[in-house]
Coordinates of C-alpha atoms in Angstrom, one line a residue:
X18 CA 23.7 -22.5 -40.7
X19 CA 22.9 -20.9 -37.3
X20 CA 19.5 -19.7 -36.3
X21 CA 19.2 -15.9 -36.0
X22 CA 17.2 -14.5 -33.1
X23 CA 16.2 -10.9 -32.8
X24 CA 15.4 -9.9 -29.3
X25 CA 13.3 -6.7 -29.2
X26 CA 12.4 -4.3 -26.3
X27 CA 10.7 -1.0 -26.1
X28 CA 11.4 -0.1 -22.5
X29 CA 14.0 -2.5 -21.1
X30 CA 17.7 -1.8 -20.8
X31 CA 19.5 -3.5 -23.7
X32 CA 21.7 -5.5 -21.4
X33 CA 18.8 -6.4 -19.1
X34 CA 19.3 -9.3 -16.7
X35 CA 16.6 -11.6 -18.1
X36 CA 16.9 -10.6 -21.7
X37 CA 20.7 -10.5 -22.1
X38 CA 22.4 -12.2 -19.1
X39 CA 20.0 -15.1 -19.1
X40 CA 18.2 -15.7 -22.4
X41 CA 20.6 -14.1 -24.9
X42 CA 23.7 -15.6 -23.3
X43 CA 22.0 -19.1 -23.2
X44 CA 21.2 -18.9 -26.9
X45 CA 24.7 -17.7 -27.8
X46 CA 26.3 -20.5 -25.8
X47 CA 24.2 -23.0 -27.8
X48 CA 25.0 -21.8 -31.3
X49 CA 22.3 -19.2 -32.0
X50 CA 23.1 -15.8 -33.5
X51 CA 21.6 -13.1 -31.3
X52 CA 20.7 -9.5 -32.1
X53 CA 18.9 -7.2 -29.6
X54 CA 17.1 -4.0 -30.8
X55 CA 15.8 -1.5 -28.4
X56 CA 15.8 2.2 -27.3
X57 CA 18.3 4.4 -25.4
X58 CA 19.6 7.9 -25.2
X59 CA 21.5 7.8 -28.5
X60 CA 22.0 5.7 -31.6
X61 CA 24.5 2.9 -31.1
X62 CA 25.5 -0.3 -33.0
X63 CA 28.1 -2.7 -31.4
X64 CA 28.9 -6.2 -30.5
X65 CA 29.2 -7.5 -26.9
X66 CA 32.1 -9.6 -25.6
X67 CA 29.8 -12.6 -25.7
X68 CA 29.1 -12.0 -29.4
X69 CA 25.6 -10.5 -29.3
X70 CA 24.8 -7.7 -31.8
X71 CA 23.2 -4.6 -30.1
X72 CA 21.3 -2.0 -32.1
X73 CA 20.2 0.9 -29.9
X74 CA 17.8 3.4 -31.4
X75 CA 17.6 6.9 -30.0
X76 CA 14.5 7.5 -28.0
X77 CA 13.1 10.8 -29.3
X78 CA 11.5 13.5 -27.2
X79 CA 8.2 15.1 -28.2
X80 CA 8.2 18.6 -29.7
X81 CA 11.0 20.6 -31.4
X82 CA 11.2 21.0 -35.2
X83 CA 8.6 19.6 -37.6
X84 CA 11.2 16.9 -38.6
X85 CA 11.7 15.8 -35.0
X86 CA 8.0 15.8 -34.3
X87 CA 7.4 13.7 -37.4
X88 CA 10.1 11.2 -36.4
X89 CA 8.7 11.1 -32.8
X90 CA 5.2 10.3 -34.2
X91 CA 6.7 7.5 -36.3
X92 CA 8.5 6.1 -33.3
X93 CA 5.3 6.1 -31.3
X94 CA 3.9 3.7 -33.8
X95 CA 7.1 1.6 -33.6
X96 CA 8.0 2.2 -37.2
X97 CA 11.7 2.6 -36.6
X98 CA 12.1 -0.5 -34.5
X99 CA 10.0 -2.5 -37.0
X100 CA 12.2 -1.4 -39.9
X101 CA 15.4 -2.3 -38.1
X102 CA 13.9 -5.7 -37.2
X103 CA 12.7 -6.4 -40.7
X104 CA 16.1 -5.5 -42.1
X105 CA 17.7 -8.1 -39.8
X106 CA 15.7 -11.0 -41.5
X107 CA 15.8 -13.0 -38.3
X108 CA 14.4 -16.5 -38.0
X109 CA 12.9 -15.7 -34.6
X110 CA 11.7 -12.4 -33.2
X111 CA 11.5 -12.5 -29.4
X112 CA 9.4 -9.6 -28.0
X113 CA 10.0 -8.5 -24.4
X114 CA 7.5 -5.6 -24.0
X115 CA 3.8 -5.4 -24.4
X116 CA 4.0 -2.4 -26.8
X117 CA 5.7 -4.6 -29.3
X118 CA 2.5 -6.7 -29.7
X119 CA 1.3 -3.8 -31.9
X120 CA 3.8 -4.9 -34.6
X121 CA 3.9 -8.7 -33.8
X122 CA 1.6 -9.7 -36.7
X123 CA 3.5 -7.5 -39.1
X124 CA 6.7 -9.4 -38.1
X125 CA 5.0 -12.7 -38.7
X126 CA 3.9 -11.6 -42.1
X127 CA 7.4 -10.7 -43.3
X128 CA 8.3 -12.6 -46.5
X129 CA 10.7 -15.0 -44.8
X130 CA 7.9 -16.2 -42.4
X131 CA 9.7 -15.9 -39.1
X132 CA 8.5 -17.2 -35.7
X133 CA 7.4 -14.6 -33.1
X134 CA 7.7 -15.1 -29.4
X135 CA 6.0 -12.9 -26.8
X136 CA 7.8 -13.0 -23.4
X137 CA 5.7 -11.2 -20.8
X138 CA 7.9 -10.0 -17.9
X139 CA 5.0 -8.6 -15.9
X140 CA 1.2 -8.9 -15.5
X141 CA 0.6 -5.9 -17.7
X142 CA -3.2 -5.7 -17.2
X143 CA -2.7 -5.5 -13.4
X144 CA 0.1 -3.0 -13.9
X145 CA -2.3 -0.8 -15.9
X146 CA -5.0 -1.0 -13.2
X147 CA -2.5 -0.3 -10.3
X148 CA -0.3 2.4 -11.9
X149 CA -2.5 4.3 -14.5
X150 CA -2.8 7.1 -12.0
X151 CA 0.8 7.9 -12.6
X152 CA 0.3 8.1 -16.4
X153 CA -0.8 11.1 -18.4
X154 CA -4.1 10.9 -20.3
X155 CA -2.3 10.9 -23.7
X156 CA -0.1 8.0 -22.5
X157 CA -3.1 6.1 -21.3
X158 CA -5.1 6.6 -24.5
X159 CA -2.4 6.3 -27.1
X160 CA 0.1 3.9 -25.5
X161 CA -1.3 1.8 -22.6
X162 CA -4.8 0.9 -24.0
X163 CA -3.6 0.2 -27.6
X164 CA -0.8 -2.0 -26.2
X165 CA -3.2 -4.0 -24.0
X166 CA -5.6 -4.5 -26.9
X167 CA -2.7 -5.5 -29.2
X168 CA -1.6 -8.1 -26.6
X169 CA -5.0 -9.5 -26.3
X170 CA -5.3 -9.8 -30.1
X171 CA -1.8 -11.4 -30.5
X172 CA -1.9 -14.0 -27.8
X173 CA -3.8 -16.5 -29.9
X174 CA -1.4 -16.0 -32.9
X175 CA 1.9 -16.1 -31.1
X176 CA 4.2 -19.0 -32.0
X177 CA 5.2 -19.1 -28.4
X178 CA 4.1 -17.3 -25.2
X179 CA 6.5 -17.1 -22.2
X180 CA 5.6 -15.9 -18.7
X181 CA 7.8 -15.5 -15.7
X182 CA 5.4 -17.0 -13.2
X183 CA 2.4 -19.3 -12.9
X184 CA -0.6 -16.8 -12.8
X185 CA 0.2 -15.1 -16.1
X186 CA 1.3 -18.5 -17.5
X187 CA -2.1 -20.1 -16.7
X188 CA -3.9 -17.1 -18.2
X189 CA -1.9 -17.4 -21.4
X190 CA -2.3 -21.2 -21.6
X191 CA -6.1 -20.8 -21.7
X192 CA -5.7 -18.8 -24.9
X193 CA -2.8 -20.5 -26.6
X194 CA -1.4 -24.0 -25.9
X195 CA 2.1 -22.9 -26.9
X196 CA 2.7 -21.4 -23.5
X197 CA 5.5 -22.0 -20.9
X198 CA 6.7 -20.5 -17.7
X199 CA 10.4 -19.6 -17.6
X200 CA 11.3 -18.3 -14.1
X201 CA 13.7 -15.5 -13.6
X202 CA 16.0 -17.6 -11.4
X203 CA 19.6 -16.5 -11.0
X204 CA 22.7 -18.3 -12.2
X205 CA 24.0 -20.7 -9.6
X206 CA 27.7 -19.8 -9.5
X207 CA 29.2 -20.2 -6.1
X208 CA 32.4 -18.6 -7.3
X209 CA 30.5 -15.3 -7.1
X210 CA 30.0 -15.7 -3.4
X211 CA 32.9 -14.1 -1.5
X212 CA 33.8 -14.1 2.1
X213 CA 34.2 -10.4 2.7
X214 CA 33.6 -8.0 5.6
X215 CA 29.9 -7.1 5.8
X216 CA 29.4 -3.4 5.4
X217 CA 25.6 -3.3 5.3
X218 CA 22.9 -4.9 7.3
X219 CA 20.3 -4.5 4.6
X220 CA 20.4 -4.3 0.8
X221 CA 17.7 -3.4 -1.7
X222 CA 18.4 -3.7 -5.4
X223 CA 16.2 -2.7 -8.3
X224 CA 13.9 0.1 -9.5
X225 CA 13.4 3.0 -7.1
X226 CA 10.1 4.7 -7.5
X227 CA 7.0 5.5 -5.5
X228 CA 5.6 2.1 -6.0
X229 CA 8.6 0.1 -4.7
X230 CA 8.3 0.8 -1.0
X231 CA 11.7 2.4 -0.2
X232 CA 9.9 4.4 2.4
X233 CA 9.0 1.2 4.3
X234 CA 12.7 0.4 4.6
X235 CA 13.5 3.9 5.9
X236 CA 10.7 3.6 8.5
X237 CA 12.0 0.2 9.6
X238 CA 15.6 1.5 10.0
X239 CA 14.3 4.5 12.0
X240 CA 12.3 2.1 14.2
X241 CA 15.6 0.1 14.9
X242 CA 17.3 3.4 15.7
X243 CA 14.7 4.2 18.3
X244 CA 15.5 0.9 19.9
X245 CA 19.2 1.8 20.1
X246 CA 20.4 -0.1 17.0
X247 CA 22.0 1.7 14.0
X248 CA 21.1 -0.5 11.0
X249 CA 23.0 0.2 7.8
X250 CA 21.4 -0.1 4.4
X251 CA 22.5 0.1 0.7
X252 CA 20.0 1.0 -2.0
X253 CA 21.3 -0.1 -5.4
X254 CA 19.5 1.4 -8.4
X255 CA 18.4 4.7 -9.9
X256 CA 15.5 6.9 -8.8
X257 CA 13.0 7.2 -11.6
X258 CA 12.3 10.8 -10.7
X259 CA 14.1 13.6 -9.0
X260 CA 11.0 14.4 -7.0
X261 CA 10.9 11.0 -5.4
X262 CA 14.6 11.0 -4.7
X263 CA 14.3 14.4 -2.9
X264 CA 11.3 13.1 -0.9
X265 CA 13.1 9.9 0.2
X266 CA 16.3 11.7 1.1
X267 CA 14.4 14.4 3.0
X268 CA 12.8 11.7 5.1
X269 CA 16.1 10.1 5.8
X270 CA 17.5 13.4 6.8
X271 CA 14.5 14.2 9.0
X272 CA 15.1 10.9 10.8
X273 CA 18.8 11.6 11.1
X274 CA 19.7 8.5 9.2
X275 CA 22.0 9.9 6.6
X276 CA 25.1 8.0 7.8
X277 CA 23.1 4.7 7.7
X278 CA 22.0 4.8 4.0
X279 CA 24.2 4.5 0.9
X280 CA 23.0 5.2 -2.6
X281 CA 25.6 4.1 -5.2
X282 CA 23.1 4.7 -8.1
X283 CA 22.8 2.5 -11.2
X284 CA 25.7 0.1 -11.7
X285 CA 26.5 -2.7 -14.1
X286 CA 24.8 -6.1 -13.6
X287 CA 27.9 -7.9 -12.4
X288 CA 28.9 -5.1 -10.0
X289 CA 25.7 -5.5 -8.0
X290 CA 27.2 -8.8 -6.7
X291 CA 29.8 -6.9 -4.6
X292 CA 27.0 -5.2 -2.7
X293 CA 25.3 -8.6 -2.1
X294 CA 28.6 -10.0 -0.8
X295 CA 28.9 -7.0 1.6
X296 CA 25.3 -7.3 2.9
X297 CA 23.5 -9.5 5.4
X298 CA 19.8 -9.3 4.6
X299 CA 17.9 -8.7 1.4
X300 CA 14.7 -6.6 1.6
X301 CA 11.7 -6.4 -0.7
X302 CA 8.9 -4.5 1.1
X303 CA 6.4 -3.7 -1.6
X304 CA 2.9 -2.2 -1.1
X305 CA -0.1 -4.4 -1.5
X306 CA -1.6 -4.3 -5.0
X307 CA -2.7 -6.6 -7.8
X308 CA 0.6 -6.5 -9.6
X309 CA 2.9 -7.3 -6.7
X310 CA 0.6 -10.2 -5.6
X311 CA 1.4 -11.8 -8.9
X312 CA 4.9 -10.7 -9.8
X313 CA 7.8 -13.1 -9.0
X314 CA 10.7 -10.7 -8.2
X315 CA 14.1 -11.7 -9.6
X316 CA 15.9 -9.9 -6.8
X317 CA 14.7 -12.5 -4.3
X318 CA 16.6 -15.2 -6.1
X319 CA 19.7 -13.0 -6.3
X320 CA 19.5 -12.3 -2.6
X321 CA 19.2 -16.0 -1.8
X322 CA 22.0 -17.0 -4.1
X323 CA 24.4 -14.8 -2.1
X324 CA 23.1 -16.3 1.2
X325 CA 21.0 -13.3 2.2
X326 CA 17.9 -14.2 4.2
X327 CA 15.0 -12.2 3.0
X328 CA 12.4 -9.9 4.6
X329 CA 9.5 -9.4 2.2
X330 CA 5.9 -8.3 2.2
X331 CA 3.3 -10.8 3.4
X332 CA 1.6 -11.7 0.2
X333 CA 2.1 -13.3 -3.2
X334 CA 5.0 -15.5 -4.3
X335 CA 7.5 -13.7 -2.1
X336 CA 5.5 -14.7 1.1
X337 CA 5.4 -18.3 -0.2
X338 CA 9.2 -18.5 -0.8
X339 CA 10.1 -16.9 2.6
X340 CA 7.8 -19.1 4.6
X341 CA 7.8 -22.4 2.7
X342 CA 11.6 -22.5 2.2
X343 CA 12.3 -21.0 5.6
X344 CA 14.7 -18.5 4.2
X345 CA 13.4 -15.4 5.9
X346 CA 10.2 -13.6 7.0
X347 CA 7.0 -12.2 5.4
X348 CA 5.9 -9.1 7.2
X349 CA 3.3 -6.3 7.0
X350 CA 5.3 -3.7 5.1
X351 CA 3.1 -0.9 6.6
X352 CA 4.1 -2.0 10.2
X353 CA 7.6 -0.6 10.8
X354 CA 7.7 -2.2 14.3
X355 CA 7.1 -5.7 12.8
X356 CA 9.7 -5.2 10.1
X357 CA 12.2 -3.9 12.7
X358 CA 11.5 -7.0 14.9
X359 CA 12.6 -9.3 12.1
X360 CA 15.6 -7.3 11.1
X361 CA 16.9 -7.3 14.7
X362 CA 16.0 -11.0 15.1
X363 CA 18.1 -12.0 12.1
X364 CA 21.0 -9.8 13.2
X365 CA 21.2 -11.2 16.7
X366 CA 23.9 -13.8 17.6
X367 CA 24.5 -16.5 15.0
X368 CA 21.0 -16.5 13.5
X369 CA 22.0 -14.7 10.3
X370 CA 24.6 -17.3 9.5
X371 CA 22.2 -20.2 10.0
X372 CA 19.7 -18.6 7.7
X373 CA 22.4 -17.7 5.2
X374 CA 23.5 -21.3 4.9
X375 CA 19.9 -22.4 4.4
X376 CA 19.4 -19.8 1.6
X377 CA 22.4 -21.1 -0.4
X378 CA 21.2 -24.7 0.1
X379 CA 17.7 -23.9 -1.1
X380 CA 18.9 -22.0 -4.2
X381 CA 21.2 -24.8 -5.2
X382 CA 18.3 -27.3 -5.1
X383 CA 15.4 -25.3 -6.4
X384 CA 16.1 -21.9 -8.0
X385 CA 18.8 -22.0 -10.6
X386 CA 18.8 -20.5 -14.1
X387 CA 20.8 -23.5 -15.4
X388 CA 17.6 -25.6 -15.0
X389 CA 15.4 -23.0 -16.5
X390 CA 17.9 -22.6 -19.4
X391 CA 17.3 -26.3 -20.4
X392 CA 13.6 -25.7 -20.6
X393 CA 14.2 -22.5 -22.5
X394 CA 16.3 -24.2 -25.1
X395 CA 13.8 -27.0 -25.5
X396 CA 11.0 -24.5 -26.1
X397 CA 13.1 -22.9 -28.9
X398 CA 13.8 -26.3 -30.5
X399 CA 10.2 -27.4 -30.4
X400 CA 8.9 -24.1 -31.7
X401 CA 11.3 -24.1 -34.6
X402 CA 10.1 -27.6 -35.5
X403 CA 6.5 -26.5 -35.7
X404 CA 4.8 -26.3 -39.0
X405 CA 3.8 -22.9 -40.3
X406 CA 0.7 -21.4 -38.8

């Protein structure tokens, strides 16, 4: 009889790259039954081509009728997602967001005694310190702080803790010995790499908000333009707010760079690859803060997989990768002149091709999901063989 795993998320996309394309697909390919429960714009229940069951619960808005307000209040306490998860009677509940720590012990206490995994995608405490200024007071008091307290309480009780990088992993390991780091490396599939015409000099892929440094890219492209070089850039992803989108596009227009930037919006995971194939350099210019000094950004490994040398901020894991593996440059993101120097250096003569070959070689040797998947499956096997807590 197969083991049933219920992935759960409160804020992640149900077909998220790590949750679905890496972890869920790995489990499915090795005989596990996988269900993912999370939130979206409407209620949905379907099966993917890979065989995963998806239950999407409608994310309710505050206000409206008394009934809607009551349902929204229940949802704020995660009652709906807990009910759906309990009904599934899974052998393993794999939690992917800090909010879900608030119901983690309830899941462990279900009559069938399931295992509960907490998979921390980010350093949430540092996130709170860095980004609380963007949150309303009610969100801080009734969501952020309770979630952080619940995480702290649950860490000792978790059947397995998973982190995506070493800093959080070491912090967890001091609390619970059942801790492991599973990196967000990309699949090594050279069939995805296509020899096509390069349409873009630069590519950025991922979340687009005020904390992700898109303005640094705009400033660098403008600096290149002042030097007589029109650098093209594709920004793949959705803006989180209309206000920020308007601000960025106004800046682009002010610099007369409209023809040099392309915004395709949010696209399917596999479709992002076409933009990587059509680009030369991957950029990740993040502002300096506690979170980004710790976070290991998945987009870096995607860039490298497609032979894109990287230009990144000069701190944290990204600096180490760029410099240690010699696959790009770490720069001061606030210095548009320095960023432009490195862009133009890589684009000159045959330097880009030399770096591109190096990127593909490094990924093949060091940064593949296939190797992480073996560790991931071993963790599951060992956890399921543990005696009850």
